Short mmCIF file of C-alpha atoms in Angstrom, two decimals:
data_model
loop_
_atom_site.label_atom_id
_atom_site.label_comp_id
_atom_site.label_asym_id
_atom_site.label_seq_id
_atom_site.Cartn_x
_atom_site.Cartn_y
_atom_site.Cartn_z
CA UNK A 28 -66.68 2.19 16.41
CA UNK A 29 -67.91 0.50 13.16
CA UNK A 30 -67.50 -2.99 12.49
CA UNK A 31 -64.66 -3.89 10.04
CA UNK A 32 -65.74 -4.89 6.51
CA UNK A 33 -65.21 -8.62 5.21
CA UNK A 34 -62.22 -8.05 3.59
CA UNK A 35 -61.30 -5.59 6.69
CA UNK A 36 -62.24 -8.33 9.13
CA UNK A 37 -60.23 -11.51 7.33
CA UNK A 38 -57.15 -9.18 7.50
CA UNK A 39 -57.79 -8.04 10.86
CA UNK A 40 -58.34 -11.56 11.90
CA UNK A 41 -54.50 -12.72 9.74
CA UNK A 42 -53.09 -10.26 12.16
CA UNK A 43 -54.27 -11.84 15.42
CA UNK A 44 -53.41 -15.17 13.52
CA UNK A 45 -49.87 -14.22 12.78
CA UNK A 46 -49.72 -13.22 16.95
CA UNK A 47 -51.22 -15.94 18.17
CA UNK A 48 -49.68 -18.38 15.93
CA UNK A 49 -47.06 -17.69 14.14
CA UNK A 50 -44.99 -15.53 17.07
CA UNK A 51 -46.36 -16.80 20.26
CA UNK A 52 -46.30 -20.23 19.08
CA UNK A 53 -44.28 -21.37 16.09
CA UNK A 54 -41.55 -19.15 16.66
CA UNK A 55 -40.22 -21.13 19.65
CA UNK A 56 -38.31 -23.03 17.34
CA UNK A 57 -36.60 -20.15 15.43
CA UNK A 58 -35.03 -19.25 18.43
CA UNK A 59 -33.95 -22.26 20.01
CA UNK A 60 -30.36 -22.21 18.97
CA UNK A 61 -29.54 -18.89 20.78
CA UNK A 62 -31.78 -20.02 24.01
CA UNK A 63 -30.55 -23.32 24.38
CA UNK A 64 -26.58 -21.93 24.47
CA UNK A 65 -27.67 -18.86 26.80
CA UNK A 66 -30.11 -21.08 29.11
CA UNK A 67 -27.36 -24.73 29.05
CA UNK A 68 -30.10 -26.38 28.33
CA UNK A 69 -30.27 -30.32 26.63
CA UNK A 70 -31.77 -30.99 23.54
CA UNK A 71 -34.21 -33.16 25.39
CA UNK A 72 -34.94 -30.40 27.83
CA UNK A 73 -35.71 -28.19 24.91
CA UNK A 74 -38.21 -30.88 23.28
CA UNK A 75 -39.76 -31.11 26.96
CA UNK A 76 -40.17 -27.19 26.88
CA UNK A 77 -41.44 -27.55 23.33
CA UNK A 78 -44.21 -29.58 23.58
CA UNK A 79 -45.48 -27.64 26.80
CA UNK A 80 -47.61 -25.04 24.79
CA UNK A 81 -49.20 -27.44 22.37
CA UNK A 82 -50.23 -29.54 25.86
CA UNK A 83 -51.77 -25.85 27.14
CA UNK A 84 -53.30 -25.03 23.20
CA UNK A 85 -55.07 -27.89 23.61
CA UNK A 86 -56.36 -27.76 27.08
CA UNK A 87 -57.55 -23.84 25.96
CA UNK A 88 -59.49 -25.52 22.75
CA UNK A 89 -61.22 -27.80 24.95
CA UNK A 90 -62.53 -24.57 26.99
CA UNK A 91 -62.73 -22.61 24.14
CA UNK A 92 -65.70 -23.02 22.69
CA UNK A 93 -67.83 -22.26 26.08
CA UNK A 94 -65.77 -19.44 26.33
CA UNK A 95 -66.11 -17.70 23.44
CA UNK A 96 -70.06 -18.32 23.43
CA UNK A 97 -70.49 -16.77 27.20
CA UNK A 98 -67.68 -14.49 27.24
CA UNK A 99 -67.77 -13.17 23.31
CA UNK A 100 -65.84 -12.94 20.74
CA UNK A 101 -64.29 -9.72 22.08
CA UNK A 102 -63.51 -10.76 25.57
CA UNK A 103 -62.15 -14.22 24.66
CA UNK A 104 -60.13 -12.44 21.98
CA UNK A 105 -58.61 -10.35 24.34
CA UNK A 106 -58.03 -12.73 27.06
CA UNK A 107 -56.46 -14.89 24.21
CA UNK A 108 -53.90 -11.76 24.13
CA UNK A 109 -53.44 -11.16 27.42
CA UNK A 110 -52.19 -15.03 27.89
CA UNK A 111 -49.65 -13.79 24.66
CA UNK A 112 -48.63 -10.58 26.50
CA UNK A 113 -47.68 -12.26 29.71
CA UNK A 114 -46.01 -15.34 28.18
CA UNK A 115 -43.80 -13.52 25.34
CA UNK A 116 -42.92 -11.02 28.07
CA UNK A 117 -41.64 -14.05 30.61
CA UNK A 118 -40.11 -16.07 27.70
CA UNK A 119 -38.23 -12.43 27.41
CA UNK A 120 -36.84 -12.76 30.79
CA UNK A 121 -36.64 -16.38 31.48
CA UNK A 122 -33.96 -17.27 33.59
CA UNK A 123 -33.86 -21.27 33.06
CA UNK A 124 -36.13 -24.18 31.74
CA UNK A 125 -38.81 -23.33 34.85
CA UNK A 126 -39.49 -19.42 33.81
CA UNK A 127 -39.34 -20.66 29.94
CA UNK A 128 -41.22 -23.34 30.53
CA UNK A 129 -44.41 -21.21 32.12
CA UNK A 130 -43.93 -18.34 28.99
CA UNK A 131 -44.38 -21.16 26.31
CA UNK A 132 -47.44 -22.70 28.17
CA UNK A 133 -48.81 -19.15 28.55
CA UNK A 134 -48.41 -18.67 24.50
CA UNK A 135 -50.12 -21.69 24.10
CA UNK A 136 -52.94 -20.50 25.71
CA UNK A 137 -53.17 -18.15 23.37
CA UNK A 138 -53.04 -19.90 20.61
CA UNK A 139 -55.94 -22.44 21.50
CA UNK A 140 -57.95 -19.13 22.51
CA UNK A 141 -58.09 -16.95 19.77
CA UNK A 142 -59.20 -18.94 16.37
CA UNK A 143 -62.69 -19.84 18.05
CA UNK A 144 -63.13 -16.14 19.73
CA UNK A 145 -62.52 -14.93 15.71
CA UNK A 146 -64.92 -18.13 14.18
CA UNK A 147 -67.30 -16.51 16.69
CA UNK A 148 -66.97 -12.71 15.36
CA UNK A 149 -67.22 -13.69 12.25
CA UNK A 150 -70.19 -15.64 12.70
CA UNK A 151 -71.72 -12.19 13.19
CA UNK A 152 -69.96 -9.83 11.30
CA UNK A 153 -69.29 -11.71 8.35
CA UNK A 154 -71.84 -13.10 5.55
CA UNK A 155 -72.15 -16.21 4.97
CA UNK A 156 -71.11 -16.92 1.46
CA UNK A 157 -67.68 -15.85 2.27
CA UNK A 158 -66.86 -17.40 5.63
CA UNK A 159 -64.59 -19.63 3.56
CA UNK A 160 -62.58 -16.86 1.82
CA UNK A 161 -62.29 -15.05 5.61
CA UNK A 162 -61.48 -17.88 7.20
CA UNK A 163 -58.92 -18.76 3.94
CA UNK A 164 -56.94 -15.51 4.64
CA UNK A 165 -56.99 -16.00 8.74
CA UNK A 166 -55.74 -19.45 8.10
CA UNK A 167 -52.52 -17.53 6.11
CA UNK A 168 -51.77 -15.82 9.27
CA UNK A 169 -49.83 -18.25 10.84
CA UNK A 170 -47.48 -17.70 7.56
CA UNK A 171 -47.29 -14.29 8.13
CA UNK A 172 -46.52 -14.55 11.60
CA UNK A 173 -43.74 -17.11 10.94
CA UNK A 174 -42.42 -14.24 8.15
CA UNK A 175 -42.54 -11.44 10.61
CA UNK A 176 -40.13 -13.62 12.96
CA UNK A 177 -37.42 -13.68 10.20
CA UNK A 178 -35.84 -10.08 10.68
CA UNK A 179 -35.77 -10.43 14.04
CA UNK A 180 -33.23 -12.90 13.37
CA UNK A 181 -31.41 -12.06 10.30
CA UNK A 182 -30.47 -8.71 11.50
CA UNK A 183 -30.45 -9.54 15.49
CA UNK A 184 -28.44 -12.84 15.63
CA UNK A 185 -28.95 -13.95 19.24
CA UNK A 186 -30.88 -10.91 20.89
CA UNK A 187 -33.78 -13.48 21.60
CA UNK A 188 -35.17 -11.55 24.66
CA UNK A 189 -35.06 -8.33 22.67
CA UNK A 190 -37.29 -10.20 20.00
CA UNK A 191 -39.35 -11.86 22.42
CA UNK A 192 -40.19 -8.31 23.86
CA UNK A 193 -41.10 -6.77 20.16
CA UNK A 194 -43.56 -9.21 19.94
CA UNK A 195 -44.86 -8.75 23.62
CA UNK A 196 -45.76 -5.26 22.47
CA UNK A 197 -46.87 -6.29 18.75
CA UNK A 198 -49.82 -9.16 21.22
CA UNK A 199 -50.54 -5.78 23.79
CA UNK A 200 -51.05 -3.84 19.74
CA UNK A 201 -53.52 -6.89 18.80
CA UNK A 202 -55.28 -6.30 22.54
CA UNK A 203 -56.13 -3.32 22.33
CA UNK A 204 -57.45 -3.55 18.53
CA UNK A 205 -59.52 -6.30 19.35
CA UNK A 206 -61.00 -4.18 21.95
CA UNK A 207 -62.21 -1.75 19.35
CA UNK A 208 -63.08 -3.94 16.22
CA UNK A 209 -64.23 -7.43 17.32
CA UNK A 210 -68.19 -7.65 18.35
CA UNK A 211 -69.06 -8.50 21.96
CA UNK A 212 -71.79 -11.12 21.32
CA UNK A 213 -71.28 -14.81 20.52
CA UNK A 214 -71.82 -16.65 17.42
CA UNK A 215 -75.13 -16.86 16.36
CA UNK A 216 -77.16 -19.90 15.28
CA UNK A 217 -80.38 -19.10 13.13
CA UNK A 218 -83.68 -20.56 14.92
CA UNK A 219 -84.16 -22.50 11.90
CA UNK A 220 -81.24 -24.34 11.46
CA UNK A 221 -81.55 -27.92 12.12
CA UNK A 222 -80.19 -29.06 15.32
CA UNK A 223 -76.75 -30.86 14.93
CA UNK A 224 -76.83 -35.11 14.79
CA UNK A 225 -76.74 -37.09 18.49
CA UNK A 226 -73.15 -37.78 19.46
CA UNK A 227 -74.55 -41.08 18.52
CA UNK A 228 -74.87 -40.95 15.14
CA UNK A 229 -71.86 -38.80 13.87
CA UNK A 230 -69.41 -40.61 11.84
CA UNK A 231 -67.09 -42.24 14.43
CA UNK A 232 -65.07 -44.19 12.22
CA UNK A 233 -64.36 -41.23 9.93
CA UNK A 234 -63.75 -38.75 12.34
CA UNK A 235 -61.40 -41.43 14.12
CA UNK A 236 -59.35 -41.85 10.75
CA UNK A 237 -59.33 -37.79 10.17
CA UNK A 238 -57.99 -37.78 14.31
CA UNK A 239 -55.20 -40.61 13.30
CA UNK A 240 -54.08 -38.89 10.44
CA UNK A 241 -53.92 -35.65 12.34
CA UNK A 242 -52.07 -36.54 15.10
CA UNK A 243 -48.99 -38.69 12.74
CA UNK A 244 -48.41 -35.48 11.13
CA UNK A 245 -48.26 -33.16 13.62
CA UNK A 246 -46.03 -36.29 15.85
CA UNK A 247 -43.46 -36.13 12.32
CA UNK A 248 -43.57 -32.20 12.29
CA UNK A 249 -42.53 -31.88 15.76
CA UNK A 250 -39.26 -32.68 14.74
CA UNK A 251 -39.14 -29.51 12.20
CA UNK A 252 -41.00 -27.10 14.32
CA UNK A 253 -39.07 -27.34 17.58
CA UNK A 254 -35.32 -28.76 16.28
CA UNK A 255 -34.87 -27.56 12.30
CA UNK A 256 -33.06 -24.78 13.49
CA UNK A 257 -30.63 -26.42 15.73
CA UNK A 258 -29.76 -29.07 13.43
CA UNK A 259 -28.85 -26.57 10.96
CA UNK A 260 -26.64 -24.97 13.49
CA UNK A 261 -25.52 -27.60 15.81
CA UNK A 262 -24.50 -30.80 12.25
CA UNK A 263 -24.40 -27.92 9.83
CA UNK A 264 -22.43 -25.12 11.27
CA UNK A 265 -24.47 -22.63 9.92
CA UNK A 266 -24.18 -19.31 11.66
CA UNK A 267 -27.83 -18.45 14.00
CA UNK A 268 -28.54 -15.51 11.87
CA UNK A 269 -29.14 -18.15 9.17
CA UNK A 270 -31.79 -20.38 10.34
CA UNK A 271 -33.91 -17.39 9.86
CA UNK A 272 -33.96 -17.97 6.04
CA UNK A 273 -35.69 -21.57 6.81
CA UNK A 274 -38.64 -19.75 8.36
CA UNK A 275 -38.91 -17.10 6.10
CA UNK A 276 -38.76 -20.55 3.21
CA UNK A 277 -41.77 -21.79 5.88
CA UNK A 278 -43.90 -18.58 5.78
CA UNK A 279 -43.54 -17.95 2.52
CA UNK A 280 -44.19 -21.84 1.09
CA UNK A 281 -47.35 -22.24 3.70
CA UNK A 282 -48.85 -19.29 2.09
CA UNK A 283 -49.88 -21.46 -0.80
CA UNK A 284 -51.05 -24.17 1.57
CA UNK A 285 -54.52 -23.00 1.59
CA UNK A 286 -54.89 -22.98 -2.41
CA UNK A 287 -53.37 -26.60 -2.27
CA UNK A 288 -56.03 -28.16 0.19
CA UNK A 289 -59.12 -25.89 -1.66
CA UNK A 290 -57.97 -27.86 -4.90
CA UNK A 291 -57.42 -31.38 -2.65
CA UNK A 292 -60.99 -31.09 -1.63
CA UNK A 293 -62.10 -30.03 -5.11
CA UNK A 294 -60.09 -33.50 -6.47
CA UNK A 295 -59.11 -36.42 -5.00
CA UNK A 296 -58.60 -35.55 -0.82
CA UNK A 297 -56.74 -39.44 -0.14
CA UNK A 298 -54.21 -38.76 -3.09
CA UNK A 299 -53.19 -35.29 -2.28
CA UNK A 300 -52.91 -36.07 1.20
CA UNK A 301 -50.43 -39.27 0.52
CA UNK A 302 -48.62 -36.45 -1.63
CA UNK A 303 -48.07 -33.63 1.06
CA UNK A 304 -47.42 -36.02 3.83
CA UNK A 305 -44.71 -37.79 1.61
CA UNK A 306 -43.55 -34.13 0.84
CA UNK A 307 -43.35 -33.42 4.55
CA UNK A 308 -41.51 -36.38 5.56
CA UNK A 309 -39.19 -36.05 2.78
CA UNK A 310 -38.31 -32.27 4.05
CA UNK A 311 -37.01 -33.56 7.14
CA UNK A 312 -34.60 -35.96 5.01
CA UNK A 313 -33.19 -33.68 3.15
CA UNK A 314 -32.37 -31.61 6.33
CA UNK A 315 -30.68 -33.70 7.89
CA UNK A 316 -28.97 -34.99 4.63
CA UNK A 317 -27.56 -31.24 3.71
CA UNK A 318 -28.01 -29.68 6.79
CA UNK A 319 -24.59 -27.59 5.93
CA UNK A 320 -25.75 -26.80 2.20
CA UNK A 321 -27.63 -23.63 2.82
CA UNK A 322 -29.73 -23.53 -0.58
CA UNK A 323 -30.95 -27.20 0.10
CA UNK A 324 -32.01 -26.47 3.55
CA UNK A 325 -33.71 -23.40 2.61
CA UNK A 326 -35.42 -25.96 -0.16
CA UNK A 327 -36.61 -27.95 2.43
CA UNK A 328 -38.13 -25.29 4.60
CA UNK A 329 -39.83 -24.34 1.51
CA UNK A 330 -41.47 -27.99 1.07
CA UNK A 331 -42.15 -28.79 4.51
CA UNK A 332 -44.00 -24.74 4.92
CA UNK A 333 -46.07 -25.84 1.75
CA UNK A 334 -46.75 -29.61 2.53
CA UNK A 335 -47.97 -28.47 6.51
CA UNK A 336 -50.16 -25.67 5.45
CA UNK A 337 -51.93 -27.64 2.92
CA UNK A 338 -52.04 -30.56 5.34
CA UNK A 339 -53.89 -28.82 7.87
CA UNK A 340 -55.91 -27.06 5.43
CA UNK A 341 -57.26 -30.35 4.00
CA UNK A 342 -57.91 -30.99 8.24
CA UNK A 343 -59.77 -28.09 8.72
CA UNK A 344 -62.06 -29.01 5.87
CA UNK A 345 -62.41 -32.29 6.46
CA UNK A 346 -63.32 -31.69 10.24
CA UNK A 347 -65.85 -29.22 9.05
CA UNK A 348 -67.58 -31.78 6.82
CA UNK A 349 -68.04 -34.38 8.87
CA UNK A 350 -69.41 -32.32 11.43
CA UNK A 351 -72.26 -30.16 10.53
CA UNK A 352 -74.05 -28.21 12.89
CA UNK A 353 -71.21 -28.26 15.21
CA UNK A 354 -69.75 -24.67 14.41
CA UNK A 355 -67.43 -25.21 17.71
CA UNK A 356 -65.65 -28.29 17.11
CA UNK A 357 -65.28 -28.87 13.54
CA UNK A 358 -62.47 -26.96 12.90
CA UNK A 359 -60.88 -27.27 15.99
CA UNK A 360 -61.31 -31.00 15.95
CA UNK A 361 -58.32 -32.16 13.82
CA UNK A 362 -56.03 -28.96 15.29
CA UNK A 363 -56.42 -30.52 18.73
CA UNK A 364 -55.36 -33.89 17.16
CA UNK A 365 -51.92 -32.51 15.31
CA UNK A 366 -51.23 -30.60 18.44
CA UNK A 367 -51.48 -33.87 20.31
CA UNK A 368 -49.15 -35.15 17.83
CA UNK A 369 -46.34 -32.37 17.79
CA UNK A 370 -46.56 -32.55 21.68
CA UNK A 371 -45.94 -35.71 21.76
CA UNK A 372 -43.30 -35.91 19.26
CA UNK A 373 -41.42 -33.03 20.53
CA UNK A 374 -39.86 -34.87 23.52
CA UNK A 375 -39.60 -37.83 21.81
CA UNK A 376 -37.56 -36.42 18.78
CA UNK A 377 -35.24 -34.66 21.82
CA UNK A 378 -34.37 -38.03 23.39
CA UNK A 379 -33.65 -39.39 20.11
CA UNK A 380 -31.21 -36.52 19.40
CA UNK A 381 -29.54 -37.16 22.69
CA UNK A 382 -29.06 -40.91 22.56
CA UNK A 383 -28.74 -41.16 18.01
CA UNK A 384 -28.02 -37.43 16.97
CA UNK A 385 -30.20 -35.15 14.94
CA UNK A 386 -29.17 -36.94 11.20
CA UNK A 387 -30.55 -40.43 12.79
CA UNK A 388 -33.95 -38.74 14.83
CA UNK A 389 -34.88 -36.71 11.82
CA UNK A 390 -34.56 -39.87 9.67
CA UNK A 391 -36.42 -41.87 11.83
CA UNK A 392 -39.35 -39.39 11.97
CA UNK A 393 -38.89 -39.10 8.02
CA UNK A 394 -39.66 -42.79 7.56
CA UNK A 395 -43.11 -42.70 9.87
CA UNK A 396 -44.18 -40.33 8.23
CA UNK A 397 -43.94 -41.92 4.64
CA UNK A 398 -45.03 -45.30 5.95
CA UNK A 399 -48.15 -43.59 7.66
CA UNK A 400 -48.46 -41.69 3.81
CA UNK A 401 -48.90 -45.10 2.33
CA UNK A 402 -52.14 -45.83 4.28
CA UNK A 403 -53.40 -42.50 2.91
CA UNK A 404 -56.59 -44.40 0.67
CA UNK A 405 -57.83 -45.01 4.22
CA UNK A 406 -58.30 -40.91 4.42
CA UNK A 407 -61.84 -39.54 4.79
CA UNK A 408 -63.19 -38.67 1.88
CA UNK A 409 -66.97 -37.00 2.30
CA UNK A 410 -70.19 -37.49 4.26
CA UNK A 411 -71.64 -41.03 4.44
CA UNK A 412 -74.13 -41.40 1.32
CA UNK A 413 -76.14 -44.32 0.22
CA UNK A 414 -73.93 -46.34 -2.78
CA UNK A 415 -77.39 -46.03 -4.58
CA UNK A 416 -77.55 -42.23 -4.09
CA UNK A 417 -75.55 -40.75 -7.33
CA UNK A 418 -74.69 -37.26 -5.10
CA UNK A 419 -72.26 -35.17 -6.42
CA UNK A 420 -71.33 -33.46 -3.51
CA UNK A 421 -70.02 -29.52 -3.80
CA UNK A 422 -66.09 -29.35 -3.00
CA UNK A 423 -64.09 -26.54 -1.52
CA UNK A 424 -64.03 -24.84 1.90
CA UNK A 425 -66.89 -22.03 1.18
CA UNK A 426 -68.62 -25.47 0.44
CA UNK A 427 -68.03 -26.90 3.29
CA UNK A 428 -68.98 -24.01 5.52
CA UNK A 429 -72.11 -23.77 3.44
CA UNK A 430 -73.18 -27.42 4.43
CA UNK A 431 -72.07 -26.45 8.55
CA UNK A 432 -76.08 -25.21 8.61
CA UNK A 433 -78.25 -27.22 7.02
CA UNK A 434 -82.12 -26.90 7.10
CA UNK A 435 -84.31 -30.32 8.37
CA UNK A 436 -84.18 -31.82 4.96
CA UNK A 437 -80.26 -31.93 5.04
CA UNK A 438 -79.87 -28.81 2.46
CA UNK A 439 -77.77 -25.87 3.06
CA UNK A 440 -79.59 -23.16 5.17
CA UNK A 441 -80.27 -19.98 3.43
CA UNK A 442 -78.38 -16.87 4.82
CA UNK A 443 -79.88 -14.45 5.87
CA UNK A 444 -79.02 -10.56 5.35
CA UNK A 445 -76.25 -9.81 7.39
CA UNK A 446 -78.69 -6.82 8.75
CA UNK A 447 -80.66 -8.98 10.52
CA UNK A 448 -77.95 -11.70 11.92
CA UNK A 449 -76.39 -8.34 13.07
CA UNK A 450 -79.40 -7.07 14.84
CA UNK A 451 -79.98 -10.89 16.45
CA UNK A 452 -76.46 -10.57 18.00
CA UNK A 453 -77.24 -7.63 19.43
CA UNK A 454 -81.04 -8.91 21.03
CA UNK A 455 -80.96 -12.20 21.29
CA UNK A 456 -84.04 -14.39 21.60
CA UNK A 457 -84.59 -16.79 24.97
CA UNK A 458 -83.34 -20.12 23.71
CA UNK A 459 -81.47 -19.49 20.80
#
């Protein structure tokens, strides 16, 4: 079958995004309300269960990248569905915190699979100059996904396993499509691209700030992504049918996040940054301030979706700036570190709830978060350069992609015709 276009493939690739992301992961949360009363489980039981598929997302990103070069983008794409098949389907059926526990870690799985097994396809399908538009639109699938969760719940208060099994089918869909669309080869790296730096000499303290950074903000969004729902339900009284108009708020909000971080990088990345993550904390106030007054929590939703898509925007960037030549872990770099965050955070924000109540956890989270925004001038800005050098280095995330392959004198390696880096994947060269 022929290949998708580049504006066929970004889509394609939102889809498995929204799958992958937005239902087999981010969902959880959405649904938490109804499980927990079915299931008698505690909130700190739930924060336990919550933080299980960020702990499996990122053992899969560790494996990911030798996985999707020796397996292909096809094959790891498609195991990266199975793993959603098999875990929506037993979240569907769980029985207790055991059989819920194993679907969530399966979904995370999933999750950590699929973005490298699509970084991978469109390292060969895709040219160059517009790897940062495709991967801009991917990146918006995890909106969509969140969005495509809503109805579910606004029409079927409480029929979580029903929901669960609609999107067992929509990952078996996304299976069988990547089957037919994605390439089988690996990415491809041009013989005449300069190798990547020693481990030795990449910027350590940098990257360590970028990791920090990272890991606070996914820690303080734990709190929104695995309890928002319940708070709403449990200190606001708001029917479960409602919570689904805080993730549609999420989906729709994050959408801009991509258009926010492209301008961060373009301005001033330390500033925006202190900005969002103030944004975010402040969302989690204001929940647990109004969690009865419907239009402010929906206001919330729609500042914390906006502030944590733009957030990990300006992380994906960053990550792939600072390391060039490294096509595998740049941009999974700082998603491993805010899913170390939100897996910690998630049982820790449950056994605050059970000894302080959600109004005093979400408060406390609130106020890390805007003390951790303060130290924001300490963010990573660029690449090291010599105070003498006058560089004025190009901004956005096409940019940044464009300096991933660089030629021996440090400049951005020419593309070649997509022709030919289609014809390489298909005969590669011994030691390429």
């Amino acid at each position: 079958m022929k290949p998708p276009s580049s504006t066929g493939f970004a889509l394609f690739g939102a889809a498995l995004v929204a799958i992958s992301y937005g239902l087999a992961r981010f969902a959880f949360g959405l649904f938490v309300p109804p499980i927990r009363a079915e299931l008698e489980l505690t909130p700190y039981v739930i924060g336990i269960i919550g933080a299980l598929p960020l702990i499996s997302f990122l053992l899969a990103t560790l494996v990911a990248p030798f996985t999707a070069d020796h397996l292909g983008a096809r094959n790891t794409a498609m195991l990266s569905g199975a793993f959603g098949v098999g875990g929506l389907a037993l979240i569907s059926q769980a029985s207790g915190a055991l059989s819920l526990g194993v679907g969530v870690f399966a979904c995370g799985i999933c999750t950590g699979l699929m973005m490298p097994a699509l970084t991978a396809a469109m390292q060969a399908l895709v040219k160059r100059s517009l790897h940062g538009r495709v991967s801009s639109v991917m990146n918006a699938g995890t909106s969509i996904g969140v969005v495509v969760a809503v109805p579910t719940v606004l029409f079927l208060a409480g029929a979580w396993r029903f929901a669960y099994l609609s999107f067992a089918v929509l990952a078996g869909i996304g299976v069988i499509a990547a089957w037919l669309f994605l390439p089988s080869v690996s990415r491809i790296m041009p013989a005449n691209a300069a190798p990547p730096p020693p481990i030795n000499e990449l910027p350590w303290p940098r990257l360590s700030r970028l990791s920090l950074f990272a890991f606070v903000m996914g820690f303080v969004s734990s709190a929104y992504w695995i309890f928002a729902p319940d708070l709403v339900v449990t200190l606001g009284g708001l029917p479960p049918g409602a919570t689904g108009w805080l993730w549609l708020a999420v989906g729709i909000a994050g959408l801009g996040g991509a258009v926010v971080a492209d301008l961060a990088d373009r301005n001033n990345p330390p500033i925006t940054h202190a900005l969002m993550l103030v944004m975010l904390s402040a969302s989690l106030a204001l929940l647990a301030a109004s969690p009865g007054q419907s239009v402010l929590a929906v206001f919330s939703a729609l500042v914390f979706g906006l502030a944590y898509m733009s957030l990990t925007g300006l992380y994906l960037m960053t990550g792939i700036r600072l390391l060039p030549g490294r096509l595998s872990m740049g941009p999974v770099l700082p998603f491993m570190a805010v899913s170390l965050g939100q897996a910690t955070g998630s049982p820790v924000v449950g056994l605050l709830v059970n000894k302080f109540g959600y109004a005093d956890a979400f408060a406390m989270f609130s106020a890390l978060g805007i003390l951790v925004a303060i130290l924001s001038p300490f963010y990573p800005r660029q690449l090291d350069h010599e105070p003498e050098e006058e560089v004025e280095e190009e901004t956005g995330l096409q940019a940044a992609y464009d300096y991933q392959l660089q030629d021996e004198a440090g400049e951005p390696l020419e593309p070649v015709p997509l022709e030919l880096v289609a014809d390489e994947a298909e005969n590669p060269e011994p030691n390429q």
